mmCIF file of C-alpha atoms in Angstrom:
data_model
loop_
_atom_site.group_PDB
_atom_site.id
_atom_site.type_symbol
_atom_site.label_atom_id
_atom_site.label_comp_id
_atom_site.label_asym_id
_atom_site.label_seq_id
_atom_site.Cartn_x
_atom_site.Cartn_y
_atom_site.Cartn_z
ATOM 1 C CA MET A 167 162.570 113.973 111.164
ATOM 2 C CA ARG A 168 163.104 114.945 115.139
ATOM 3 C CA THR A 169 164.067 111.493 115.313
ATOM 4 C CA LEU A 170 167.056 111.930 112.967
ATOM 5 C CA ILE A 171 168.137 114.906 114.529
ATOM 6 C CA SER A 172 168.441 113.527 117.831
ATOM 7 C CA VAL A 173 170.686 110.824 116.810
ATOM 8 C CA LEU A 174 172.688 112.834 115.249
ATOM 9 C CA ALA A 175 173.084 114.976 118.229
ATOM 10 C CA GLY A 176 173.560 112.235 120.291
ATOM 11 C CA ALA A 177 176.507 110.862 117.843
ATOM 12 C CA GLY A 178 178.031 114.543 117.930
ATOM 13 C CA LEU A 179 177.938 114.455 121.831
ATOM 14 C CA LEU A 180 179.663 110.851 121.922
ATOM 15 C CA PHE A 181 182.218 111.976 119.424
ATOM 16 C CA GLY A 182 182.972 115.093 121.549
ATOM 17 C CA ALA A 183 183.385 113.377 124.617
ATOM 18 C CA TYR A 184 185.796 110.671 122.763
ATOM 19 C CA VAL A 185 187.865 113.951 121.499
ATOM 20 C CA ILE A 186 187.902 115.297 124.893
ATOM 21 C CA SER A 187 188.934 111.720 126.361
ATOM 22 C CA PHE A 188 191.202 110.470 124.004
ATOM 23 C CA GLY A 189 192.125 113.412 121.173
ATOM 24 C CA VAL A 190 191.188 113.332 117.890
ATOM 25 C CA PRO A 191 191.718 110.043 115.934
ATOM 26 C CA GLU A 192 194.780 110.083 113.322
ATOM 27 C CA ARG A 193 192.872 108.786 110.714
ATOM 28 C CA LEU A 194 190.351 112.036 110.956
ATOM 29 C CA ALA A 195 192.848 114.589 111.688
ATOM 30 C CA PRO A 196 193.724 115.743 108.131
ATOM 31 C CA TYR A 197 189.931 116.351 107.401
ATOM 32 C CA LEU A 198 188.984 118.423 110.287
ATOM 33 C CA GLY A 199 190.777 121.013 108.477
ATOM 34 C CA ALA A 200 194.198 122.982 108.952
ATOM 35 C CA ALA A 201 192.354 125.672 111.072
ATOM 36 C CA ALA A 202 191.453 123.515 113.779
ATOM 37 C CA GLY A 203 195.074 122.149 113.990
ATOM 38 C CA ALA A 204 196.232 125.628 114.090
ATOM 39 C CA GLU A 205 194.408 126.149 117.007
ATOM 40 C CA ALA A 206 195.184 122.681 119.237
ATOM 41 C CA ALA A 207 198.716 123.483 118.608
ATOM 42 C CA PRO A 208 199.220 126.220 120.835
ATOM 43 C CA SER A 209 197.136 124.899 123.509
ATOM 44 C CA ALA A 210 199.547 121.847 123.197
ATOM 45 C CA GLU A 211 202.436 123.189 123.639
ATOM 46 C CA ALA A 212 201.279 125.906 126.275
ATOM 47 C CA ARG A 213 200.427 122.401 128.721
ATOM 48 C CA PRO A 214 203.383 121.023 130.682
ATOM 49 C CA GLY A 215 204.926 117.954 129.126
ATOM 50 C CA GLY A 216 203.472 118.740 125.433
ATOM 51 C CA GLY A 217 199.993 117.643 126.369
ATOM 52 C CA ALA A 218 200.487 114.826 128.909
ATOM 53 C CA GLY A 219 197.401 112.898 130.089
ATOM 54 C CA ARG A 220 195.519 113.439 126.727
ATOM 55 C CA PRO A 221 196.661 109.824 124.773
ATOM 56 C CA GLY A 222 196.420 109.766 121.395
ATOM 57 C CA GLY A 223 196.230 113.399 120.449
ATOM 58 C CA ARG A 224 198.482 115.115 117.988
ATOM 59 C CA GLY A 225 202.029 115.567 118.930
ATOM 60 C CA GLY A 226 200.433 114.576 122.591
ATOM 61 C CA ALA A 227 201.902 111.868 125.076
ATOM 62 C CA THR A 228 199.965 109.749 127.691
ATOM 63 C CA SER A 229 201.252 110.440 131.002
ATOM 64 C CA VAL A 230 201.923 106.987 132.368
ATOM 65 C CA VAL A 231 204.243 105.659 135.313
ATOM 66 C CA LEU A 232 207.529 103.740 134.099
ATOM 67 C CA ALA A 233 209.520 101.099 136.451
ATOM 68 C CA PRO A 234 212.244 98.723 135.066
ATOM 69 C CA LEU A 235 211.482 94.956 134.958
ATOM 70 C CA GLU A 236 213.042 93.259 137.133
ATOM 71 C CA ALA A 237 213.389 89.469 138.389
ATOM 72 C CA ARG A 238 213.034 87.692 141.731
ATOM 73 C CA PRO A 239 211.916 84.138 143.161
ATOM 74 C CA HIS A 240 208.874 83.260 144.037
ATOM 75 C CA ASP A 241 208.363 81.060 147.444
ATOM 76 C CA LEU A 242 205.898 78.284 146.302
ATOM 77 C CA VAL A 243 203.696 77.400 149.757
ATOM 78 C CA LEU A 244 201.682 74.029 150.461
ATOM 79 C CA ARG A 245 199.431 74.079 152.916
ATOM 80 C CA THR A 246 198.110 70.804 154.735
ATOM 81 C CA ILE A 247 196.847 69.409 157.902
ATOM 82 C CA GLY A 248 198.191 66.675 159.925
ATOM 83 C CA SER A 249 198.190 64.970 162.829
ATOM 84 C CA ALA A 250 201.182 64.137 165.389
ATOM 85 C CA THR A 251 202.306 60.712 167.180
ATOM 86 C CA SER A 252 205.154 60.364 169.842
ATOM 87 C CA LEU A 253 208.406 58.900 168.182
ATOM 88 C CA ARG A 254 208.070 55.761 170.381
ATOM 89 C CA ASN A 255 205.173 54.496 172.028
ATOM 90 C CA VAL A 256 203.832 51.515 173.773
ATOM 91 C CA GLU A 257 201.349 49.684 175.385
ATOM 92 C CA VAL A 258 202.381 48.171 178.714
ATOM 93 C CA VAL A 259 200.421 44.346 178.756
ATOM 94 C CA ALA A 260 200.318 41.810 181.691
ATOM 95 C CA SER A 261 201.990 38.385 180.688
ATOM 96 C CA VAL A 262 200.654 36.498 183.696
ATOM 97 C CA SER A 263 197.937 37.100 185.862
ATOM 98 C CA GLY A 264 197.583 37.555 189.399
ATOM 99 C CA GLU A 265 196.499 40.244 192.203
ATOM 100 C CA VAL A 266 198.287 43.592 191.998
ATOM 101 C CA ALA A 267 200.202 44.029 195.080
ATOM 102 C CA GLU A 268 201.916 47.334 194.084
ATOM 103 C CA VAL A 269 201.141 50.144 191.853
ATOM 104 C CA ARG A 270 204.114 52.742 190.694
ATOM 105 C CA MET A 271 202.531 54.402 187.848
ATOM 106 C CA ALA A 272 201.819 57.844 188.599
ATOM 107 C CA ALA A 273 199.695 59.716 185.466
ATOM 108 C CA ASN A 274 202.449 61.719 183.280
ATOM 109 C CA ALA A 275 205.230 60.729 185.401
ATOM 110 C CA SER A 276 208.464 59.984 183.651
ATOM 111 C CA VAL A 277 210.055 56.668 183.733
ATOM 112 C CA ALA A 278 213.614 55.386 182.633
ATOM 113 C CA LYS A 279 213.499 51.576 181.179
ATOM 114 C CA GLY A 280 213.691 49.072 183.596
ATOM 115 C CA ASP A 281 211.987 50.968 186.185
ATOM 116 C CA VAL A 282 209.291 48.931 188.396
ATOM 117 C CA LEU A 283 205.665 49.721 187.189
ATOM 118 C CA LEU A 284 203.723 47.299 188.915
ATOM 119 C CA ARG A 285 204.208 44.037 191.439
ATOM 120 C CA LEU A 286 201.563 41.525 191.558
ATOM 121 C CA ASP A 287 201.401 38.808 194.292
ATOM 122 C CA ASP A 288 204.479 36.939 194.037
ATOM 123 C CA ARG A 289 204.345 34.823 197.601
ATOM 124 C CA ALA A 290 204.018 31.586 195.302
ATOM 125 C CA GLN A 291 206.786 32.209 193.021
ATOM 126 C CA ARG A 292 208.941 33.196 195.559
ATOM 127 C CA LEU A 293 208.591 29.608 197.895
ATOM 128 C CA ALA A 294 209.075 28.007 194.393
ATOM 129 C CA VAL A 295 212.539 29.509 193.928
ATOM 130 C CA GLU A 296 213.357 28.705 197.511
ATOM 131 C CA ILE A 297 212.575 24.768 196.647
ATOM 132 C CA ALA A 298 214.165 25.147 193.589
ATOM 133 C CA GLU A 299 217.485 26.218 195.012
ATOM 134 C CA THR A 300 217.143 23.484 197.546
ATOM 135 C CA GLU A 301 216.690 20.593 194.950
ATOM 136 C CA ARG A 302 219.886 22.394 193.079
ATOM 137 C CA ASP A 303 221.899 22.440 196.378
ATOM 138 C CA GLU A 304 221.532 18.819 197.202
ATOM 139 C CA ALA A 305 222.002 17.841 193.597
ATOM 140 C CA GLN A 306 225.062 19.805 193.900
ATOM 141 C CA ALA A 307 226.106 18.026 197.156
ATOM 142 C CA SER A 308 225.595 14.738 195.618
ATOM 143 C CA LEU A 309 227.912 15.298 192.633
ATOM 144 C CA ASN A 310 230.428 16.811 194.774
ATOM 145 C CA ARG A 311 230.491 13.553 197.039
ATOM 146 C CA TYR A 312 230.671 10.945 194.098
ATOM 147 C CA ASN A 313 233.699 13.068 192.538
ATOM 148 C CA THR A 314 235.652 13.001 195.932
ATOM 149 C CA LEU A 315 234.822 9.261 196.595
ATOM 150 C CA LYS A 316 235.813 8.730 192.983
ATOM 151 C CA ASP A 317 239.154 10.633 193.559
ATOM 152 C CA ASN A 318 239.968 8.677 196.632
ATOM 153 C CA GLY A 319 239.802 5.338 194.834
ATOM 154 C CA ASN A 320 236.329 4.235 195.547
ATOM 155 C CA LEU A 321 235.168 1.818 192.918
ATOM 156 C CA THR A 322 231.660 1.909 194.166
ATOM 157 C CA ILE A 323 231.195 5.269 192.084
ATOM 158 C CA THR A 324 231.150 4.101 188.363
ATOM 159 C CA ASP A 325 230.471 6.143 185.135
ATOM 160 C CA VAL A 326 226.655 5.657 185.008
ATOM 161 C CA ALA A 327 226.227 7.287 188.639
ATOM 162 C CA MET A 328 228.218 9.829 187.792
ATOM 163 C CA ALA A 329 226.632 10.902 184.704
ATOM 164 C CA GLU A 330 223.193 10.294 186.379
ATOM 165 C CA ALA A 331 224.364 12.829 189.072
ATOM 166 C CA GLU A 332 225.565 15.420 186.863
ATOM 167 C CA VAL A 333 221.913 15.428 184.455
ATOM 168 C CA ALA A 334 220.075 15.746 188.233
ATOM 169 C CA LEU A 335 222.340 18.836 188.810
ATOM 170 C CA ARG A 336 221.621 20.269 185.600
ATOM 171 C CA LEU A 337 217.855 19.472 185.787
ATOM 172 C CA ALA A 338 217.656 21.269 189.148
ATOM 173 C CA GLU A 339 219.401 24.047 187.839
ATOM 174 C CA ALA A 340 216.850 24.482 184.789
ATOM 175 C CA ASN A 341 213.966 24.245 187.154
ATOM 176 C CA LEU A 342 215.392 27.233 189.371
ATOM 177 C CA ALA A 343 215.937 29.007 186.192
ATOM 178 C CA LEU A 344 212.359 28.635 185.491
ATOM 179 C CA ALA A 345 211.330 29.542 188.987
ATOM 180 C CA GLN A 346 213.143 32.712 188.679
ATOM 181 C CA VAL A 347 211.684 33.523 185.655
ATOM 182 C CA ALA A 348 208.227 32.833 187.290
ATOM 183 C CA LEU A 349 209.056 35.306 190.045
ATOM 184 C CA GLU A 350 210.512 38.030 187.592
ATOM 185 C CA ASP A 351 207.268 38.140 185.580
ATOM 186 C CA ARG A 352 205.332 38.869 188.738
ATOM 187 C CA THR A 353 207.226 42.339 188.329
ATOM 188 C CA ILE A 354 206.018 44.713 185.465
ATOM 189 C CA ARG A 355 208.900 46.989 184.362
ATOM 190 C CA ALA A 356 208.919 50.068 181.885
ATOM 191 C CA PRO A 357 210.420 48.360 178.437
ATOM 192 C CA MET A 358 211.325 52.135 177.326
ATOM 193 C CA SER A 359 211.906 55.655 178.928
ATOM 194 C CA GLY A 360 209.119 57.647 178.607
ATOM 195 C CA ARG A 361 206.113 59.437 179.913
ATOM 196 C CA LEU A 362 203.057 57.646 181.579
ATOM 197 C CA GLY A 363 199.679 57.665 180.740
ATOM 198 C CA LEU A 364 196.912 57.219 182.786
ATOM 199 C CA SER A 365 196.197 53.847 184.471
ATOM 200 C CA THR A 366 193.041 53.143 186.762
ATOM 201 C CA LEU A 367 194.753 49.861 188.521
ATOM 202 C CA GLU A 368 195.030 49.998 192.167
ATOM 203 C CA THR A 369 196.518 47.578 194.934
ATOM 204 C CA GLY A 370 194.214 44.500 194.842
ATOM 205 C CA THR A 371 192.891 44.425 191.645
ATOM 206 C CA TYR A 372 193.221 40.955 189.799
ATOM 207 C CA VAL A 373 194.601 41.319 186.345
ATOM 208 C CA SER A 374 194.430 38.451 183.686
ATOM 209 C CA ALA A 375 197.283 37.890 181.443
ATOM 210 C CA GLY A 376 196.926 40.042 178.200
ATOM 211 C CA THR A 377 195.572 42.986 180.048
ATOM 212 C CA ALA A 378 196.769 46.431 179.037
ATOM 213 C CA LEU A 379 198.239 48.340 181.893
ATOM 214 C CA VAL A 380 199.508 51.705 180.919
ATOM 215 C CA THR A 381 201.081 53.299 177.920
ATOM 216 C CA ILE A 382 204.420 55.007 177.633
ATOM 217 C CA ASP A 383 205.013 57.606 175.152
ATOM 218 C CA ASP A 384 208.798 58.764 174.087
ATOM 219 C CA SER A 385 207.489 62.305 173.302
ATOM 220 C CA SER A 386 211.218 63.951 172.900
ATOM 221 C CA ALA A 387 210.238 64.074 168.994
ATOM 222 C CA LEU A 388 206.865 63.928 167.556
ATOM 223 C CA ILE A 389 206.215 62.496 163.920
ATOM 224 C CA ALA A 390 203.495 64.443 161.780
ATOM 225 C CA GLU A 391 202.095 62.749 159.407
ATOM 226 C CA PHE A 392 200.187 64.658 156.675
ATOM 227 C CA GLU A 393 199.022 64.418 152.898
ATOM 228 C CA VAL A 394 200.571 66.045 150.192
ATOM 229 C CA PRO A 395 198.603 66.243 147.050
ATOM 230 C CA GLU A 396 199.991 65.119 143.374
ATOM 231 C CA ARG A 397 200.847 68.736 142.195
ATOM 232 C CA SER A 398 203.299 69.073 145.092
ATOM 233 C CA ILE A 399 205.337 65.899 144.732
ATOM 234 C CA GLY A 400 208.181 67.579 143.923
ATOM 235 C CA LEU A 401 208.480 69.105 147.041
ATOM 236 C CA LEU A 402 208.977 65.444 148.567
ATOM 237 C CA GLU A 403 212.606 64.914 149.833
ATOM 238 C CA VAL A 404 214.041 63.386 152.936
ATOM 239 C CA GLY A 405 215.574 66.100 154.978
ATOM 240 C CA ARG A 406 213.393 68.885 153.626
ATOM 241 C CA VAL A 407 212.231 71.276 156.374
ATOM 242 C CA VAL A 408 208.722 72.094 156.879
ATOM 243 C CA GLN A 409 207.330 74.427 159.278
ATOM 244 C CA VAL A 410 204.242 73.574 161.820
ATOM 245 C CA GLY A 411 201.858 75.288 163.663
ATOM 246 C CA THR A 412 199.328 74.325 166.247
ATOM 247 C CA PRO A 413 196.367 75.933 167.490
ATOM 248 C CA THR A 414 197.432 75.558 171.280
ATOM 249 C CA TYR A 415 200.246 77.958 170.544
ATOM 250 C CA VAL A 416 198.867 80.776 168.349
ATOM 251 C CA GLY A 417 201.195 82.549 166.544
ATOM 252 C CA ARG A 418 204.535 79.903 167.175
ATOM 253 C CA VAL A 419 206.048 78.285 164.442
ATOM 254 C CA PHE A 420 208.001 74.920 165.040
ATOM 255 C CA GLU A 421 210.276 72.781 162.806
ATOM 256 C CA GLY A 422 210.280 69.797 161.273
ATOM 257 C CA VAL A 423 212.356 67.574 159.011
ATOM 258 C CA ILE A 424 210.662 65.168 156.320
ATOM 259 C CA THR A 425 211.895 61.470 157.282
ATOM 260 C CA ALA A 426 209.957 59.574 154.916
ATOM 261 C CA PHE A 427 206.983 59.586 152.597
ATOM 262 C CA ASP A 428 204.906 57.042 150.386
ATOM 263 C CA SER A 429 206.005 55.301 147.483
ATOM 264 C CA ARG A 430 202.793 55.574 145.684
ATOM 265 C CA LEU A 431 199.643 57.954 145.569
ATOM 266 C CA ASP A 432 196.366 57.072 147.261
ATOM 267 C CA SER A 433 194.586 55.999 144.486
ATOM 268 C CA VAL A 434 191.112 57.990 146.110
ATOM 269 C CA THR A 435 192.729 61.113 147.391
ATOM 270 C CA ARG A 436 195.707 61.416 144.805
ATOM 271 C CA SER A 437 197.976 62.376 147.651
ATOM 272 C CA ALA A 438 201.058 60.658 149.161
ATOM 273 C CA THR A 439 201.353 60.420 153.008
ATOM 274 C CA VAL A 440 204.596 62.150 154.231
ATOM 275 C CA ARG A 441 206.242 61.912 157.918
ATOM 276 C CA ALA A 442 208.056 64.795 159.234
ATOM 277 C CA ARG A 443 209.883 64.813 162.818
ATOM 278 C CA ILE A 444 209.275 67.752 165.142
ATOM 279 C CA ASP A 445 211.564 68.338 167.924
ATOM 280 C CA ASN A 446 210.211 68.208 171.424
ATOM 281 C CA SER A 447 212.674 68.332 173.647
ATOM 282 C CA ALA A 448 211.045 71.222 175.563
ATOM 283 C CA GLY A 449 207.969 69.256 176.164
ATOM 284 C CA GLU A 450 205.704 71.901 175.016
ATOM 285 C CA LEU A 451 204.009 69.366 172.349
ATOM 286 C CA LEU A 452 201.692 66.307 173.286
ATOM 287 C CA SER A 453 201.189 63.070 170.743
ATOM 288 C CA GLY A 454 197.714 63.403 169.044
ATOM 289 C CA MET A 455 198.072 67.340 168.645
ATOM 290 C CA THR A 456 196.786 68.493 165.224
ATOM 291 C CA PHE A 457 198.920 70.569 163.229
ATOM 292 C CA ALA A 458 199.102 72.980 160.372
ATOM 293 C CA VAL A 459 201.932 72.234 158.263
ATOM 294 C CA ARG A 460 203.532 74.406 155.316
ATOM 295 C CA MET A 461 206.334 73.280 152.996
ATOM 296 C CA ILE A 462 208.013 76.449 151.089
ATOM 297 C CA GLU A 463 210.161 76.046 147.791
ATOM 298 C CA GLU A 464 211.830 78.924 146.439
ATOM 299 C CA THR A 465 211.968 79.167 142.397
ATOM 300 C CA GLU A 466 214.213 80.373 140.123
ATOM 301 C CA PRO A 467 214.186 84.346 139.725
ATOM 302 C CA LEU A 468 211.203 85.365 137.365
ATOM 303 C CA PRO A 469 210.226 88.456 136.184
ATOM 304 C CA VAL A 470 207.910 90.336 138.358
ATOM 305 C CA VAL A 471 205.305 92.999 137.438
ATOM 306 C CA PRO A 472 202.681 94.608 139.079
ATOM 307 C CA SER A 473 199.098 93.444 138.008
ATOM 308 C CA THR A 474 198.084 96.890 136.636
ATOM 309 C CA ALA A 475 200.912 96.420 134.074
ATOM 310 C CA VAL A 476 198.914 93.434 132.509
ATOM 311 C CA THR A 477 196.374 94.208 129.824
ATOM 312 C CA TRP A 478 194.437 91.879 128.291
ATOM 313 C CA ASP A 479 193.135 91.101 124.397
ATOM 314 C CA ARG A 480 192.385 88.731 122.312
ATOM 315 C CA SER A 481 195.864 87.380 121.948
ATOM 316 C CA GLY A 482 195.891 86.963 126.159
ATOM 317 C CA ALA A 483 198.055 88.977 128.552
ATOM 318 C CA GLY A 484 200.508 91.367 127.989
ATOM 319 C CA ILE A 485 202.875 94.134 129.105
ATOM 320 C CA TRP A 486 203.537 97.669 127.509
ATOM 321 C CA VAL A 487 207.187 98.419 126.974
ATOM 322 C CA SER A 488 208.680 101.849 126.253
ATOM 323 C CA ASP A 489 211.588 102.583 124.109
ATOM 324 C CA ALA A 490 212.563 106.228 123.727
ATOM 325 C CA GLY A 491 209.055 107.245 124.712
ATOM 326 C CA ARG A 492 207.065 105.161 122.215
ATOM 327 C CA VAL A 493 205.394 101.830 123.538
ATOM 328 C CA THR A 494 204.809 98.273 122.233
ATOM 329 C CA ARG A 495 203.079 95.452 123.489
ATOM 330 C CA HIS A 496 204.678 92.139 124.617
ATOM 331 C CA PRO A 497 202.862 88.979 125.196
ATOM 332 C CA VAL A 498 203.288 87.202 128.897
ATOM 333 C CA ALA A 499 202.492 84.061 130.672
ATOM 334 C CA ILE A 500 201.324 84.422 134.379
ATOM 335 C CA ARG A 501 203.076 81.892 136.450
ATOM 336 C CA TYR A 502 202.358 82.858 139.874
ATOM 337 C CA ARG A 503 200.459 85.570 141.575
ATOM 338 C CA GLU A 504 200.945 87.169 144.976
ATOM 339 C CA GLY A 505 198.821 90.153 146.244
ATOM 340 C CA ASP A 506 199.075 92.615 143.254
ATOM 341 C CA GLN A 507 202.598 91.212 142.052
ATOM 342 C CA LEU A 508 202.591 88.626 139.313
ATOM 343 C CA TRP A 509 205.158 86.360 138.344
ATOM 344 C CA VAL A 510 205.768 85.932 134.331
ATOM 345 C CA GLU A 511 207.567 84.626 131.944
ATOM 346 C CA THR A 512 208.085 86.958 128.532
ATOM 347 C CA ASP A 513 210.705 87.743 126.145
ATOM 348 C CA VAL A 514 210.983 91.264 127.542
ATOM 349 C CA PRO A 515 214.894 91.999 128.958
ATOM 350 C CA LEU A 516 215.215 92.734 132.616
ATOM 351 C CA GLY A 517 215.958 96.256 132.922
ATOM 352 C CA ALA A 518 213.498 97.301 130.391
ATOM 353 C CA GLN A 519 211.523 100.577 131.172
ATOM 354 C CA ILE A 520 207.586 98.833 131.668
ATOM 355 C CA VAL A 521 204.303 100.767 132.128
ATOM 356 C CA ALA A 522 203.649 99.263 135.541
ATOM 357 C CA GLU A 523 200.141 102.502 135.911
ATOM 358 C CA GLY A 524 198.078 103.689 133.173
ATOM 359 C CA ALA A 525 198.704 100.810 130.448
ATOM 360 C CA ALA A 526 194.852 100.246 130.002
ATOM 361 C CA LYS A 527 194.760 103.720 127.917
ATOM 362 C CA LEU A 528 197.477 102.715 125.568
ATOM 363 C CA ARG A 529 197.598 101.504 122.012
ATOM 364 C CA GLU A 530 200.375 100.341 119.886
ATOM 365 C CA GLY A 531 203.308 102.942 119.419
ATOM 366 C CA ALA A 532 201.627 105.520 121.222
ATOM 367 C CA GLN A 533 204.060 108.260 122.764
ATOM 368 C CA VAL A 534 204.566 108.553 126.769
ATOM 369 C CA ASN A 535 206.309 110.181 129.394
ATOM 370 C CA ASP A 536 206.901 108.987 132.850
ATOM 371 C CA ALA A 537 204.524 110.771 135.215
ATOM 372 C CA ALA A 538 207.048 110.653 138.383
ATOM 373 C CA GLU A 539 209.616 112.593 136.032
ATOM 374 C CA ALA A 540 206.911 115.108 135.242
ATOM 375 C CA ARG A 541 206.137 115.646 138.723
ATOM 376 C CA PRO A 542 207.624 118.801 140.290
ATOM 377 C CA SER A 543 210.253 118.103 142.736
ATOM 378 C CA ALA A 544 209.305 119.547 146.441
#
């Protein structure tokens, strides 16, 4: 018997707490007697706003915060990591062997195309050029003499002798050209303009053909290379602006432009390789730096609601819309989330009054009033 009494007392307490919090259920109101309804009516009228704040009460309205449904675009942001190389770079290699006679390769120095970087010992090549020039001069003199004799009617100068003299001159000129090329090869020049890297070569060092001498980087612009996942392939477009940052300059943002991207996805990473050009005319960035890359795309305007406006039930997400003080629930599909804002798809027209706060205590057809309007002005 005591157990039954305890159960009934607990149920009564729970029912009383429910009535205090949510009001008398409409289905039970007719059975509670006219007296209770009569006593409740004056108190409801006596409260400001006709019973605001007590949901579900007879004739009462739930106090909520209403706001018009607005649409705004959403910024889709892709973040990835990449590394950069100079726009153009080359490794200068010796084409011949020899002893270094002069070095003009100061580390990090700027050079122009054609500037002398290194000279090898060229004494033998200079002598070879002198010998070739002498042979060329002798062949030219012989041909000139034959021409003079022939013009003066000397019959001893045959056509065969003239042809041989001309061939001898051509061979001498070719030998001279070869000697000059060999001499020029002893001087290493910059193949492009840029900035020199480090070099350990000194005067007296012997280098062999094929030895790497120094690197030259044209860092007036950098090429950043990074990966874009399959889900963001729609962002790829030649000419699209990307934003890059580097730990070297915290807080600074550099702009780049996509110049190329791969025509297929990597079968393992399911991503595409992308290259973007970053202006570096100020020379602040170096080849090999790591960059944090951001790509931003603005979507079409979509309805935006605060996260407090969305409620969930068995059918999914939904929002409450107020029409003449009565609320109805409309389903929504959440597309994007940023902080406490949600971009959704819904059939609710823009400008409609939605419940921005207090939606969790509503039910279909409930009467509501706007807490902002009910609040007394200062």
